Each structure stands twice: as C-alpha cells, then as structure tokens.
Amino acid sequence: MPKISLTINDKKIEAESGQTILEVAKENGIKIPTLCHDPRLEPYGACRVCLVEVEGARNFLPACATEIANGMVVKTNTIPLYKIRRTIVELLLSDHELSCVTCESAGQCQLQDLAYELGIEENRFEGERHTYTIEDYNPLIERDLNKCILCGRCVRICEEVQQDRIYTFANRGFDAVVTTPYDRSLIETKCELCGQCISTCPTGALTEKMSRYKGRIWEIEKVKTICPYCGCGCELELQVKDGEIVRVSSDVEGGINKGNTCAKGRFGYDFVNHPDRLTSPLVRKDGKLVEASWDEAIKTVADKFSRIKKRHGPDAIAGLSSAKCTNEENYLMQKFMRAVIGTNNIDHCARL
Amino acid sequence: MVKGKQTRVFICTGTGCVLSGSMKVKAAFKSELKKRKISEIDIVQTGCHGFCQQGPIVVIQPEGFFYPRVSVENVPRIVEEHLVGGKVVEDLLYEDSLTNKKIPLYKDINFYKKQNRIVLKNCGLIDPEDIDDYIEHGGYKAFKKVLSEMTPEKVIEEVKASGLRGRGGAGFPTGLKWDFARKAPGDIKYIICNADEGDPGAFMDRSVLEGDPHSILEGMVIAGYAIGASEGYIYVRAEYPLAVKRLGIAVEQAKKKGFLGKNILDSSFNFNVKIKEGAGAFVCGEETALIASIEGRRGMPRIRPPFPAQSGLWGKPTNINNVETLANVAWIIVNGVDKFTSIGTEKSKGTKIFAVTGKVKNGGLVEVPMGTTLREVIFDICGGVKDDKEFKAVQIGGPSGGCLPAKFLDTSIDYESLAKTGAIVGSGGMVVMDKSSCMVDLARYFLAFTQKESCGKCAPCRIGTKRMLEMLQRMTRGESSEEEVVLLEQLAEDVKVSSLCGLGQTASNPVLTMLKYFRKEFEEHVKEGRCRAGVCSELITYVIKDNVCKGCGVCKKHCPVGAIRGEKKQPHEIDVTKCVKCGICMQHCSFDAIYVAK
Ligand SMILES: Cc1cc2nc3c(=O)[nH]c(=O)nc-3n(C[C@H](O)[C@H](O)[C@H](O)COP(=O)(O)O)c2cc1C
Ligand code: SF4
Ligand code: SF4
Ligand code: SF4
Ligand code: FES
C-alpha cells in the first residue's frame, strides 16, 4: 500500500492509503469517540459521534467511514464537534433507561464512557421515552431494548459476520426499533444463540444472562486462553472473579478470531466449575469406578492395550481423537497409533 | 354545423380532475355525441393541465377553447351550442380573477401565458395512453437522433453544455452525473428514474407520469445509451395508481414500436425498463434508500461515498435521475443546447415546475423559466392570495424547504438565490400562506412529517426531530419558554449538520427559516400565550376582569369570531368555547381589563 501524508489536529502523519480517518487517528494515539463502529463490520456511519472536520468538505464527516486522502487536513477536537457530540449523547440518553447502578454493562459501556467524558450531568432534551418488555424466553441472551441506542451493530454482525439475519429494523422515526422476524423471541427464530450480538453491543442492551449479578467488570480478572472446544484455536478472555468464570469475552484486536466466537466458546464454560466434572482419572475395580493416580491409570491402559495387541494383532485397536485437542496433540495421537500400536485405524471426530 | 374531423374534445384525466368528476364528464360527452349520432368528433383523455383548481377541465381543439369546472349538466350545452352550433358557450368560459373578463382560449389565460412549458408541453395535449399521439407531437425524435447521429460521449457533452441540473432537489449537474456513471468501470450499469415524489403537496412528477409517460421513457433510453446501461428501473410510489398504469402501458407500447428491447431500431443498443412500485416512504426518495428498496431491503439511506455512480443498484454503477430531469432531456436534444441555455439564469438553466397550493387563487402546476420571481408565480400566474387577503409567507421545497416572508417576493427562483434565503428550490412544492396561518403550528406540522418519515438510522434525526417536535407542540400549547425557543434553534442547527442523509440534514429548514423570519410569533406564543393567527387554541384563556371592564364594547367589535358577549356599560364576558386566542381583544381594550389566564 502506498503511503500518503495528512494532518490530524495539526499533527503530521504518514499512513497507508485505504485506511479510514478513525484507524489512522487510533494508530497515532488520537482518540475519536465511536458508538456504531466495530472493526469487524463494514463502515456504517450512523451514530454520528465520530464526526470530524475535514478542510474543504461541505459537511462534517464520519471518521469511521471516511477514507484518508493525501494532504487531508482533519480536526477532531473543535468546539462545534464537541457541541454536536454532546447533543447526540444527550439525545440518546433522553430515550434510555439510565440504570447504570445495576447494569451489567456499567464500566464497559461506550455510552456511559462517552457521557462521562463529555461531562453530561443534565440533559437538555427530556421527552417521551419508550418502554419495552425485556425478552426473557431464551436461556442465554438478555435483550433489553430500553438501553438500545439503535447503532445497528447486532443487526450487522448477525448479517455480515454470522451470515444470518435474525435481527432487523422495524418502524420509522422515533419508534424505529431492532426486532426479530415477526417480533419473536430469539429461540423461536433461527438464532443459534452464538452471542456475537452481545460481543458487539456497545451498551447494556444485549448481555449474557448467565452472568447477571455475578461480577462487575472492575472486579474481574481477564485470563487469556485458547478455546478448548475445537482446533480452530480462538482466543478467549475468561473473566474470572474469585476463581470462578463469570463471563467469556474475546478481544477484537487479538487472536485469530478477532473477537468472534461461536456459542460453545462464549457460553459453554459451565462445565469448569460443575460438581460432576472429573478431576482425577478413574479406574474400574470390581465393577466400580474408583479414583486413581495418573500413573496407575496410564499403566492400566498400557497393559490392556499390550494384551489386546498380543492376542488379536494391532488392527484390533482403533483410535478416535478429539476436535477439542490441538493440532499437535492430534499429530501425536496418530503417531502413537501408527508407530506404537502399529495400525492405521486412526480417525478424528471432526471428520463426520 | 358539425365541425370536421379535426375537432377533438380533450378531457383532463389527471388525478385532480378525476377527483372532481372528469370521468363522468367524459362518459357524458360520449353518450351525448352518440345520442346525436356524431362520430366525427374524437374524445381524448389527457393528462393534467396543471390548473387543477379549475377541474374538470375540457379543451376543444384545434382552437384551444377552454372550459373549466365542467359538470355533467354542462355537457349537452357544450355539445349543442359549441360543437354543433359553432358558438362558444360564453357563461361557461373561464373568468379572469383580476379583470373579471371571460377568456375563451387556453393560451390567453394568465395562468398559462407566463409559463414556459417544456416538461409539461404535452400534458393536457396528448393522450398519454397512445404512443402514436406522442410520436405525432415529436416524440422519440430525440432518441432516433441520438441513436443514429450521436456517440454516447456527444450526448453527455450536450447535456453538460445545456447546464441541466437535477430537479429532484439537490440540483446536481445532470451531464456530470452521467459522465461519472459512463466512466465508472463495469459492464452492467443501471438507470433509475426516481418517481417517488413523497413531499406532501407535491404533484409535479405525478402529472408528467400520468400526462406524458413517454417523455420520461425517452429520457431514460437516452440516458441509458449515454452511460452504457441496458436496464432501467422506474421507482414509482404505489399511491400513484394511475401513473403506474400509464407507465405500464407506455412501456408495452414502446416495446412494440421497438424503442425498448433488443437491438433497438436495428442498432446494437439494448434497453429495457422495469417498473418498481414503492410503498410510499418519504425516505425512499433518497437515492441510496431507494436503491435498497429496489433490492428488497429496508429503505434506509447509507453513507456516501461510494456514490451510486460508482456502486449503486446490486453494487453496479447506477445513474439516478428525477422524473422532471429526465423529461427535459429529449427537448434539449431536439431543440438544441442554445435554445435551452437561453432560458433561465446564469447558473440555473431551463424551467422548473412548481406545485402551488395553499391560500392562492389559482393553484396548480406551474412551469416557469428559472429566474422568474416568486411574485410573478404567486401573483401574476396564480392570481395572488385567495380572497385578496394579505400575503404572509410562502413555504418552498416542502418539508425540506424554507418559509419566506413578503420581503423575499422579488427573489429570483434559481438554486443559488433561494439557497441564500435559507429555502431551497427542492422538488418544487410551494405553499402560499395568508395571516390565518400560524408559523409555530406550521413548523410543528412539517416536523411531525419528517419525524414520522425518518428512517431511524442516525441518532440526531431519529431523536432530534422528535425532541424538536415536542418543543413545538409545547409552544402551540403555551407550555414553553423563551429559553426553549433558543434551545430549539440550537438543536435544529445540530441536527442539520450532523444527520446522515438529506432528510435529517434538511428537516430543520422550515423551523430555522421560521425562527429567522417570524421569531416574534414564537415569542408571542411562549411569552404571552398568544397565537395571532388563532390557530393554537390550546394556549391560555383570555379573561375579562369584571371589576375593571367599563362595558365599552370595543373588544366585542374586534373579536373575529364573536366570542365576546355583554350589554353596553355592563362587564363583558368571553365565551371560551368560541375564543380562538388571537389576543385581538386585549390589544384593543383601553382599560387593561383583559388578562391572560394560564
Ligand atoms: C428524504 C429525501 C427524499 C427525496 N425524495 C425524492 C423524490 O421523491 N424524488 C426525487 O426525484 N428525488 C428525491 N430525492 C433526491 C434524490 O436523492 C436524488 O438526489 C435525485 O433523485 C437525483 O436526481 P436528479 O439529479 O435528477 O435530481 C430525495 C432526497 C431525500 C434526502
Ligand atoms: S447501557 Fe450503559 S448507559 Fe445504559 S444503563 Fe447500562 S451502563 Fe448505563
Ligand atoms: S441492541 Fe445493542 S448492538 Fe443492537 S442496535 Fe441496540 S445498542 Fe446496538
Ligand atoms: S437523517 Fe434521518 S432519514 Fe436520514 S439516515 Fe438519518 S435517521 Fe435516516
Ligand atoms: S462510529 Fe462513526 S458514525 Fe458511529
């Protein structure tokens, strides 16, 4: 990509062409507020809080959706821009159930952060408010439209990333709303409950039901890990409080998955602290499974494999490895079957 | 004496005249002629004449005798006296509102005399359901010329040189737009005709669609040839059933005559037109929302760039033009650039159609050269304010436009001059108001419209227009304050500069111009609880203090609605059920006996 030069807030900047003003600003430590932007999605330009001044342009331009050009002169911090941002955030808050005290999003809410940054204590634009009933039929995703700012991120992530179209907009004007086909509950639609919509929602409108009241964002520790479910190797952040996972998220900037996960990765963590979870190997003795050491367990398996091989030959044994294992582990598994056991009877559960 | 074959009775079947009964008039003519066994006289149904207030309109050709407001009962007389007897029916003729003189001929009527009908040239003169009639009037001549003598580049050059600018509102140079679409890489390109016309009160496009559909098709095929498109869409609102029907007929006829289809007129050029009915959302007139709607998605605008010329319908380069814009094209090709550029102002060439409505004597469709003044349109052509009342304001450009007071009456109608005032040419709505209109209430009306039609995508428009509307509602109810007027203006400015599409960016125009030119009225509402037009009757009540009232009766004399009663020298009383809260009584009382109770 050819380099081009521009200035943002009087700072001379060299950047690769094809980038947006927002991307370049971010790389250079210049913060531009956003609400409807998610790097995983196509530029949308709807919330308008990222508007910037570009010399020679007729209107203010959305930084998230405007490509840089050579010689561009951009200002992100002028008084008119602050005024507009303030007006927009006040307008959003004027039709928003402001319950930060108990909201799961508090502390990680882009609307709250922006209101704080702009120092909005009083709202000049009070007026009619919507009251929506909270969708409560599915086990995983809580949809509280009273906190929705209509950024369209859930609609778009479902369509653009998941290639599904569970959400859409309905109605016009002030009554515009995000809805599902025929306004049904998510489990009555084709929704796979992947929770990608939660991952992109900038507010507390979409949250994880299982995490309700389990822990505030400032109480938790984020532990980076690789998802145990399949060989894709998605990076996850386990949000842990007092040694228990309260929520699973993923960093849009890290990992091969760029913040995307499937339903299992996001919600399938309850086994970790489940009472039925096996925590040591079991060996059957006198028809009963009893706890054993790893050494004892491995020895038992090795003995029995050797006996079978001797009596019936290596092809009497077959191996089926798991998609939950890493590539390396799967490699070792087939090596073990071929070189140690001496059979080609090896397969993998993902090869269905 | 029955006149020869050339005599034809033209009956207007535009929507306005149909509503006032022209279909019955047509039937009456048919049966009357049949009864008298007259077969030499043709009855022709035409599109709108633009003079809808005078409908149903009947014109006897070839001379052009003009009969307004024809009823079924008038038909036997017209047949008997005019068609058979050869004498005009004097008392049924049109009477000029200024001179009170009867005017027999169409062309001598003031309403038409000052117009310059390029786009509307055929409206009212041809049968819109008959392609031969269009061809006889010079139709498809331009297209044949383009196809046989001109390269696409040459066509674009001509349109550029003509200075034609988009009539859909933004006024973008049409030739330039075509050039972008031609130069955009891609094999498949589209032409879209924007016939969504969603402004309340506007019916310019409808009249062309209904009265001369082939002129639009001709514009489209020429545009298709110029940019290299082989498919066109007409996006027309489903609320225009007559337009939809006539477009359908026109497309079929054009196919049969070989103006549409494959290898048109033995050339290698292919072009087809599809009609897509829109479900009547104002925002679907915005080009990116319109494209989304054709694609079967929700009509929501998207950010530009990319512009439709780069990536439009189905992601292909697309040129989108308004009905009126396209209807100019054939005229320019046939009559030449010089003739077109001789009409209009330096930067705004040609004519513009306005739909003049409201408190005006002769409302209707008016096509005037750019550069005509507002006064000429409202007073000279449309006869001035109804009942000779005082002119108060004119709203130009519908809910996206601005409201101008009398001091702007001599403003020239062109893109630049109107923009300077805060109004816009827009699509061409023009609502005339006298002093019975309340500006606060009118601002409320327009915002109620834009708020309802906002697509809801961007926050400033979705919530901002709602909050503005609420403020205006409070003002009309007397629940507001001076601070709120200031806040309203600030919010209107913010919404204007921060909204995503034209709808939100222009939604503030009515409020802002009304605040600029009629601020006093807003202040009267919030400070005194008074609506001088007497429209906002939910405001405060006026009360007469009976211990101060001298019973002079001045208030009673001035009350425009007779809401005050009382005997001479006795305390008077205001009937709150009749009072319209105009405050006139209070202004006239010399004893300060009338006060406002909130
Ligand atoms: C809210 C909104 C409504 C519009 N409605 C119409 C319409 O009904 N008809 C139209 O031709 N243009 C309409 N436009 C303008 C179109 O977006 C577009 O500019 C126009 O069709 C281009 O054609 P032109 O260059 O021939 O004017 C509208 C624009 C906005 C923002
Ligand atoms: S969504 Fe954000 S602003 Fe709204 S209640 Fe929750 S934390 Fe507060
Ligand atoms: S639910 Fe969340 S992501 Fe979806 S539109 Fe509302 S605020 Fe945006
Ligand atoms: S300005 Fe209004 S109509 Fe246009 S995109 Fe925004 S919300 Fe939709
Ligand atoms: S982040 Fe750019 S418009 Fe919303």
mmCIF file of N, CA and C in Angstrom, chain A residues 43-140:
data_model
loop_
_atom_site.group_PDB
_atom_site.id
_atom_site.type_symbol
_atom_site.label_atom_id
_atom_site.label_comp_id
_atom_site.label_asym_id
_atom_site.label_seq_id
_atom_site.Cartn_x
_atom_site.Cartn_y
_atom_site.Cartn_z
ATOM 1 N N PRO A 43 -18.146 -0.187 7.350
ATOM 2 C CA PRO A 43 -18.438 1.159 7.855
ATOM 3 C C PRO A 43 -19.933 1.474 7.722
ATOM 4 N N TYR A 44 -20.467 2.132 8.720
ATOM 5 C CA TYR A 44 -21.914 2.319 8.775
ATOM 6 C C TYR A 44 -22.277 3.803 8.918
ATOM 7 N N GLY A 45 -21.534 4.489 9.778
ATOM 8 C CA GLY A 45 -21.693 5.946 9.854
ATOM 9 C C GLY A 45 -23.023 6.434 10.382
ATOM 10 N N ALA A 46 -23.610 5.754 11.338
ATOM 11 C CA ALA A 46 -24.960 6.132 11.756
ATOM 12 C C ALA A 46 -25.036 6.886 13.066
ATOM 13 N N CYS A 47 -24.130 6.637 14.003
ATOM 14 C CA CYS A 47 -24.315 7.264 15.316
ATOM 15 C C CYS A 47 -23.869 8.722 15.312
ATOM 16 N N ARG A 48 -22.973 9.060 14.433
ATOM 17 C CA ARG A 48 -22.522 10.424 14.179
ATOM 18 C C ARG A 48 -21.667 11.028 15.306
ATOM 19 N N VAL A 49 -21.273 10.261 16.310
ATOM 20 C CA VAL A 49 -20.425 10.871 17.343
ATOM 21 C C VAL A 49 -18.972 10.959 16.897
ATOM 22 N N CYS A 50 -18.639 10.284 15.789
ATOM 23 C CA CYS A 50 -17.250 10.328 15.332
ATOM 24 C C CYS A 50 -17.042 11.413 14.280
ATOM 25 N N LEU A 51 -18.040 12.283 14.101
ATOM 26 C CA LEU A 51 -17.898 13.321 13.072
ATOM 27 C C LEU A 51 -16.639 14.156 13.326
ATOM 28 N N VAL A 52 -15.952 14.450 12.223
ATOM 29 C CA VAL A 52 -14.765 15.292 12.313
ATOM 30 C C VAL A 52 -14.844 16.380 11.244
ATOM 31 N N GLU A 53 -13.999 17.382 11.410
ATOM 32 C CA GLU A 53 -13.942 18.430 10.387
ATOM 33 C C GLU A 53 -12.832 18.101 9.412
ATOM 34 N N VAL A 54 -13.157 18.142 8.139
ATOM 35 C CA VAL A 54 -12.136 17.940 7.115
ATOM 36 C C VAL A 54 -12.117 19.192 6.252
ATOM 37 N N GLU A 55 -10.941 19.778 6.126
ATOM 38 C CA GLU A 55 -10.832 21.030 5.387
ATOM 39 C C GLU A 55 -11.339 20.844 3.963
ATOM 40 N N GLY A 56 -12.196 21.743 3.525
ATOM 41 C CA GLY A 56 -12.704 21.688 2.158
ATOM 42 C C GLY A 56 -13.963 20.868 1.993
ATOM 43 N N ALA A 57 -14.333 20.076 3.015
ATOM 44 C CA ALA A 57 -15.559 19.275 2.893
ATOM 45 C C ALA A 57 -16.754 20.148 3.239
ATOM 46 N N ARG A 58 -17.876 19.854 2.582
ATOM 47 C CA ARG A 58 -19.068 20.663 2.782
ATOM 48 C C ARG A 58 -19.682 20.404 4.159
ATOM 49 N N ASN A 59 -19.610 19.136 4.588
ATOM 50 C CA ASN A 59 -20.215 18.752 5.864
ATOM 51 C C ASN A 59 -19.149 18.165 6.779
ATOM 52 N N PHE A 60 -19.519 17.963 8.029
ATOM 53 C CA PHE A 60 -18.681 17.163 8.912
ATOM 54 C C PHE A 60 -18.724 15.730 8.390
ATOM 55 N N LEU A 61 -17.628 14.997 8.550
ATOM 56 C CA LEU A 61 -17.593 13.635 8.001
ATOM 57 C C LEU A 61 -17.389 12.605 9.109
ATOM 58 N N PRO A 62 -18.014 11.437 8.962
ATOM 59 C CA PRO A 62 -17.818 10.387 9.963
ATOM 60 C C PRO A 62 -16.431 9.765 9.820
ATOM 61 N N ALA A 63 -15.627 9.861 10.857
ATOM 62 C CA ALA A 63 -14.250 9.362 10.793
ATOM 63 C C ALA A 63 -14.214 7.863 10.540
ATOM 64 N N CYS A 64 -15.239 7.166 11.028
ATOM 65 C CA CYS A 64 -15.243 5.705 10.903
ATOM 66 C C CYS A 64 -15.459 5.255 9.475
ATOM 67 N N ALA A 65 -15.984 6.136 8.631
ATOM 68 C CA ALA A 65 -16.370 5.705 7.294
ATOM 69 C C ALA A 65 -15.707 6.541 6.211
ATOM 70 N N THR A 66 -14.800 7.424 6.599
ATOM 71 C CA THR A 66 -14.181 8.288 5.595
ATOM 72 C C THR A 66 -12.736 7.878 5.372
ATOM 73 N N GLU A 67 -12.432 7.573 4.128
ATOM 74 C CA GLU A 67 -11.078 7.160 3.801
ATOM 75 C C GLU A 67 -10.151 8.370 3.796
ATOM 76 N N ILE A 68 -8.925 8.159 4.218
ATOM 77 C CA ILE A 68 -7.981 9.265 4.194
ATOM 78 C C ILE A 68 -7.561 9.562 2.751
ATOM 79 N N ALA A 69 -7.116 10.794 2.551
ATOM 80 C CA ALA A 69 -6.627 11.167 1.229
ATOM 81 C C ALA A 69 -5.368 11.996 1.425
ATOM 82 N N ASN A 70 -4.567 12.024 0.400
ATOM 83 C CA ASN A 70 -3.305 12.748 0.518
ATOM 84 C C ASN A 70 -3.563 14.228 0.770
ATOM 85 N N GLY A 71 -2.850 14.775 1.735
ATOM 86 C CA GLY A 71 -2.970 16.196 2.017
ATOM 87 C C GLY A 71 -4.183 16.576 2.838
ATOM 88 N N MET A 72 -4.921 15.582 3.296
ATOM 89 C CA MET A 72 -6.134 15.847 4.069
ATOM 90 C C MET A 72 -5.780 16.582 5.373
ATOM 91 N N VAL A 73 -6.626 17.546 5.720
ATOM 92 C CA VAL A 73 -6.420 18.248 6.983
ATOM 93 C C VAL A 73 -7.644 18.000 7.870
ATOM 94 N N VAL A 74 -7.414 17.243 8.938
ATOM 95 C CA VAL A 74 -8.519 16.792 9.774
ATOM 96 C C VAL A 74 -8.432 17.417 11.157
ATOM 97 N N LYS A 75 -9.590 17.804 11.684
ATOM 98 C CA LYS A 75 -9.642 18.276 13.071
ATOM 99 C C LYS A 75 -10.673 17.427 13.810
ATOM 100 N N THR A 76 -10.292 16.937 14.972
ATOM 101 C CA THR A 76 -11.223 16.074 15.714
ATOM 102 C C THR A 76 -11.682 16.711 17.018
ATOM 103 N N ASN A 77 -11.139 17.880 17.326
ATOM 104 C CA ASN A 77 -11.367 18.405 18.666
ATOM 105 C C ASN A 77 -11.834 19.855 18.693
ATOM 106 N N THR A 78 -12.659 20.247 17.719
ATOM 107 C CA THR A 78 -13.099 21.639 17.701
ATOM 108 C C THR A 78 -14.364 21.810 18.549
ATOM 109 N N ILE A 79 -14.651 23.029 18.873
ATOM 110 C CA ILE A 79 -15.824 23.292 19.711
ATOM 111 C C ILE A 79 -17.130 22.854 19.036
ATOM 112 N N PRO A 80 -17.314 23.168 17.744
ATOM 113 C CA PRO A 80 -18.559 22.678 17.120
ATOM 114 C C PRO A 80 -18.701 21.154 17.222
ATOM 115 N N LEU A 81 -17.592 20.446 17.104
ATOM 116 C CA LEU A 81 -17.686 18.983 17.186
ATOM 117 C C LEU A 81 -18.080 18.528 18.593
ATOM 118 N N TYR A 82 -17.506 19.157 19.591
ATOM 119 C CA TYR A 82 -17.888 18.810 20.963
ATOM 120 C C TYR A 82 -19.371 19.060 21.192
ATOM 121 N N LYS A 83 -19.831 20.182 20.640
ATOM 122 C CA LYS A 83 -21.248 20.534 20.822
ATOM 123 C C LYS A 83 -22.144 19.463 20.211
ATOM 124 N N ILE A 84 -21.778 19.036 19.021
ATOM 125 C CA ILE A 84 -22.597 18.029 18.344
ATOM 126 C C ILE A 84 -22.579 16.715 19.115
ATOM 127 N N ARG A 85 -21.386 16.306 19.548
ATOM 128 C CA ARG A 85 -21.289 15.052 20.300
ATOM 129 C C ARG A 85 -22.156 15.114 21.534
ATOM 130 N N ARG A 86 -22.077 16.252 22.171
ATOM 131 C CA ARG A 86 -22.856 16.412 23.390
ATOM 132 C C ARG A 86 -24.350 16.307 23.089
ATOM 133 N N THR A 87 -24.765 16.999 22.054
ATOM 134 C CA THR A 87 -26.182 16.940 21.683
ATOM 135 C C THR A 87 -26.595 15.506 21.381
ATOM 136 N N ILE A 88 -25.771 14.798 20.624
ATOM 137 C CA ILE A 88 -26.147 13.432 20.241
ATOM 138 C C ILE A 88 -26.237 12.536 21.476
ATOM 139 N N VAL A 89 -25.263 12.645 22.359
ATOM 140 C CA VAL A 89 -25.291 11.773 23.542
ATOM 141 C C VAL A 89 -26.473 12.143 24.439
ATOM 142 N N GLU A 90 -26.743 13.430 24.563
ATOM 143 C CA GLU A 90 -27.924 13.805 25.350
ATOM 144 C C GLU A 90 -29.196 13.258 24.718
ATOM 145 N N LEU A 91 -29.264 13.325 23.397
ATOM 146 C CA LEU A 91 -30.451 12.798 22.718
ATOM 147 C C LEU A 91 -30.584 11.299 22.973
ATOM 148 N N LEU A 92 -29.467 10.587 22.870
ATOM 149 C CA LEU A 92 -29.528 9.140 23.115
ATOM 150 C C LEU A 92 -29.969 8.854 24.548
ATOM 151 N N LEU A 93 -29.413 9.611 25.476
ATOM 152 C CA LEU A 93 -29.767 9.371 26.878
ATOM 153 C C LEU A 93 -31.209 9.764 27.181
ATOM 154 N N SER A 94 -31.763 10.651 26.337
ATOM 155 C CA SER A 94 -33.130 11.102 26.614
ATOM 156 C C SER A 94 -34.160 10.017 26.325
ATOM 157 N N ASP A 95 -33.739 8.973 25.626
ATOM 158 C CA ASP A 95 -34.649 7.837 25.416
ATOM 159 C C ASP A 95 -33.924 6.560 25.846
ATOM 160 N N HIS A 96 -33.396 6.572 27.033
ATOM 161 C CA HIS A 96 -32.565 5.459 27.510
ATOM 162 C C HIS A 96 -32.858 5.230 28.977
ATOM 163 N N GLU A 97 -33.030 3.975 29.333
ATOM 164 C CA GLU A 97 -33.262 3.690 30.748
ATOM 165 C C GLU A 97 -31.922 3.724 31.465
ATOM 166 N N LEU A 98 -31.670 4.818 32.146
ATOM 167 C CA LEU A 98 -30.346 5.043 32.722
ATOM 168 C C LEU A 98 -30.245 4.336 34.068
ATOM 169 N N SER A 99 -29.910 3.052 34.019
ATOM 170 C CA SER A 99 -29.838 2.298 35.271
ATOM 171 C C SER A 99 -28.445 1.738 35.467
ATOM 172 N N CYS A 100 -27.459 2.619 35.313
ATOM 173 C CA CYS A 100 -26.063 2.189 35.400
ATOM 174 C C CYS A 100 -25.761 1.480 36.718
ATOM 175 N N VAL A 101 -26.515 1.801 37.748
ATOM 176 C CA VAL A 101 -26.225 1.228 39.071
ATOM 177 C C VAL A 101 -26.249 -0.298 39.040
ATOM 178 N N THR A 102 -27.196 -0.850 38.319
ATOM 179 C CA THR A 102 -27.283 -2.309 38.289
ATOM 180 C C THR A 102 -27.008 -2.886 36.906
ATOM 181 N N CYS A 103 -26.661 -2.015 35.963
ATOM 182 C CA CYS A 103 -26.499 -2.503 34.587
ATOM 183 C C CYS A 103 -25.242 -3.350 34.445
ATOM 184 N N GLU A 104 -25.373 -4.484 33.778
ATOM 185 C CA GLU A 104 -24.224 -5.381 33.561
ATOM 186 C C GLU A 104 -23.126 -4.691 32.768
ATOM 187 N N SER A 105 -23.515 -3.659 32.002
ATOM 188 C CA SER A 105 -22.546 -3.013 31.138
ATOM 189 C C SER A 105 -21.734 -1.926 31.835
ATOM 190 N N ALA A 106 -22.212 -1.481 32.974
ATOM 191 C CA ALA A 106 -21.534 -0.365 33.637
ATOM 192 C C ALA A 106 -20.039 -0.648 33.721
ATOM 193 N N GLY A 107 -19.259 0.346 33.324
ATOM 194 C CA GLY A 107 -17.815 0.158 33.374
ATOM 195 C C GLY A 107 -17.241 -0.330 32.061
ATOM 196 N N GLN A 108 -18.090 -0.892 31.215
ATOM 197 C CA GLN A 108 -17.603 -1.301 29.891
ATOM 198 C C GLN A 108 -18.613 -0.872 28.836
ATOM 199 N N CYS A 109 -19.311 0.252 29.138
ATOM 200 C CA CYS A 109 -20.376 0.711 28.254
ATOM 201 C C CYS A 109 -19.885 1.946 27.510
ATOM 202 N N GLN A 110 -19.936 1.903 26.182
ATOM 203 C CA GLN A 110 -19.424 3.027 25.402
ATOM 204 C C GLN A 110 -20.274 4.277 25.576
ATOM 205 N N LEU A 111 -21.554 4.084 25.837
ATOM 206 C CA LEU A 111 -22.437 5.235 26.033
ATOM 207 C C LEU A 111 -22.123 5.905 27.367
ATOM 208 N N GLN A 112 -21.972 5.083 28.375
ATOM 209 C CA GLN A 112 -21.641 5.612 29.703
ATOM 210 C C GLN A 112 -20.293 6.347 29.653
ATOM 211 N N ASP A 113 -19.322 5.715 29.014
ATOM 212 C CA ASP A 113 -17.995 6.328 28.922
ATOM 213 C C ASP A 113 -18.060 7.688 28.236
ATOM 214 N N LEU A 114 -18.822 7.745 27.170
ATOM 215 C CA LEU A 114 -18.898 8.979 26.396
ATOM 216 C C LEU A 114 -19.632 10.073 27.186
ATOM 217 N N ALA A 115 -20.679 9.672 27.876
ATOM 218 C CA ALA A 115 -21.417 10.630 28.700
ATOM 219 C C ALA A 115 -20.505 11.173 29.796
ATOM 220 N N TYR A 116 -19.668 10.313 30.336
ATOM 221 C CA TYR A 116 -18.725 10.717 31.378
ATOM 222 C C TYR A 116 -17.692 11.681 30.796
ATOM 223 N N GLU A 117 -17.129 11.267 29.661
ATOM 224 C CA GLU A 117 -16.104 12.071 29.020
ATOM 225 C C GLU A 117 -16.617 13.476 28.694
ATOM 226 N N LEU A 118 -17.858 13.563 28.281
ATOM 227 C CA LEU A 118 -18.430 14.859 27.909
ATOM 228 C C LEU A 118 -19.009 15.579 29.122
ATOM 229 N N GLY A 119 -18.960 14.930 30.261
ATOM 230 C CA GLY A 119 -19.441 15.573 31.477
ATOM 231 C C GLY A 119 -20.914 15.910 31.438
ATOM 232 N N ILE A 120 -21.712 14.978 30.968
ATOM 233 C CA ILE A 120 -23.143 15.268 30.865
ATOM 234 C C ILE A 120 -23.825 15.002 32.194
ATOM 235 N N GLU A 121 -24.155 16.061 32.881
ATOM 236 C CA GLU A 121 -24.836 15.895 34.169
ATOM 237 C C GLU A 121 -26.323 16.126 34.013
ATOM 238 N N GLU A 122 -26.628 17.087 33.150
ATOM 239 C CA GLU A 122 -28.026 17.407 32.949
ATOM 240 C C GLU A 122 -28.367 17.174 31.497
ATOM 241 N N ASN A 123 -29.568 16.785 31.241
ATOM 242 C CA ASN A 123 -29.956 16.563 29.858
ATOM 243 C C ASN A 123 -30.929 17.653 29.435
ATOM 244 N N ARG A 124 -30.588 18.346 28.343
ATOM 245 C CA ARG A 124 -31.461 19.432 27.884
ATOM 246 C C ARG A 124 -32.681 18.912 27.126
ATOM 247 N N PHE A 125 -32.643 17.636 26.789
ATOM 248 C CA PHE A 125 -33.677 17.152 25.858
ATOM 249 C C PHE A 125 -34.568 16.058 26.424
ATOM 250 N N GLU A 126 -35.139 16.291 27.558
ATOM 251 C CA GLU A 126 -36.046 15.269 28.085
ATOM 252 C C GLU A 126 -37.320 15.221 27.242
ATOM 253 N N GLY A 127 -37.954 14.089 27.211
ATOM 254 C CA GLY A 127 -39.190 13.954 26.435
ATOM 255 C C GLY A 127 -39.711 12.538 26.536
ATOM 256 N N GLU A 128 -40.583 12.208 25.573
ATOM 257 C CA GLU A 128 -41.184 10.874 25.596
ATOM 258 C C GLU A 128 -40.117 9.774 25.580
ATOM 259 N N ARG A 129 -40.399 8.707 26.303
ATOM 260 C CA ARG A 129 -39.477 7.573 26.333
ATOM 261 C C ARG A 129 -40.198 6.302 25.945
ATOM 262 N N HIS A 130 -39.447 5.366 25.422
ATOM 263 C CA HIS A 130 -40.048 4.068 25.122
ATOM 264 C C HIS A 130 -39.948 3.150 26.338
ATOM 265 N N THR A 131 -40.923 2.295 26.468
ATOM 266 C CA THR A 131 -40.767 1.210 27.451
ATOM 267 C C THR A 131 -41.014 -0.093 26.717
ATOM 268 N N TYR A 132 -40.001 -0.910 26.710
ATOM 269 C CA TYR A 132 -40.111 -2.204 26.038
ATOM 270 C C TYR A 132 -40.017 -3.298 27.097
ATOM 271 N N THR A 133 -40.701 -4.394 26.841
ATOM 272 C CA THR A 133 -40.532 -5.517 27.768
ATOM 273 C C THR A 133 -39.243 -6.248 27.401
ATOM 274 N N ILE A 134 -38.579 -6.733 28.436
ATOM 275 C CA ILE A 134 -37.299 -7.396 28.221
ATOM 276 C C ILE A 134 -37.544 -8.804 27.701
ATOM 277 N N GLU A 135 -36.838 -9.171 26.659
ATOM 278 C CA GLU A 135 -37.003 -10.538 26.116
ATOM 279 C C GLU A 135 -36.388 -11.524 27.108
ATOM 280 N N ASP A 136 -37.192 -12.476 27.528
ATOM 281 C CA ASP A 136 -36.771 -13.333 28.631
ATOM 282 C C ASP A 136 -37.022 -14.807 28.353
ATOM 283 N N TYR A 137 -37.148 -15.187 27.086
ATOM 284 C CA TYR A 137 -37.521 -16.581 26.825
ATOM 285 C C TYR A 137 -36.338 -17.487 26.550
ATOM 286 N N ASN A 138 -35.239 -16.903 26.070
ATOM 287 C CA ASN A 138 -34.119 -17.790 25.750
ATOM 288 C C ASN A 138 -33.180 -17.869 26.943
ATOM 289 N N PRO A 139 -32.388 -18.921 27.039
ATOM 290 C CA PRO A 139 -31.581 -19.119 28.237
ATOM 291 C C PRO A 139 -30.307 -18.273 28.307
ATOM 292 N N LEU A 140 -29.910 -17.675 27.181
ATOM 293 C CA LEU A 140 -28.561 -17.110 27.161
ATOM 294 C C LEU A 140 -28.467 -15.595 26.971
#
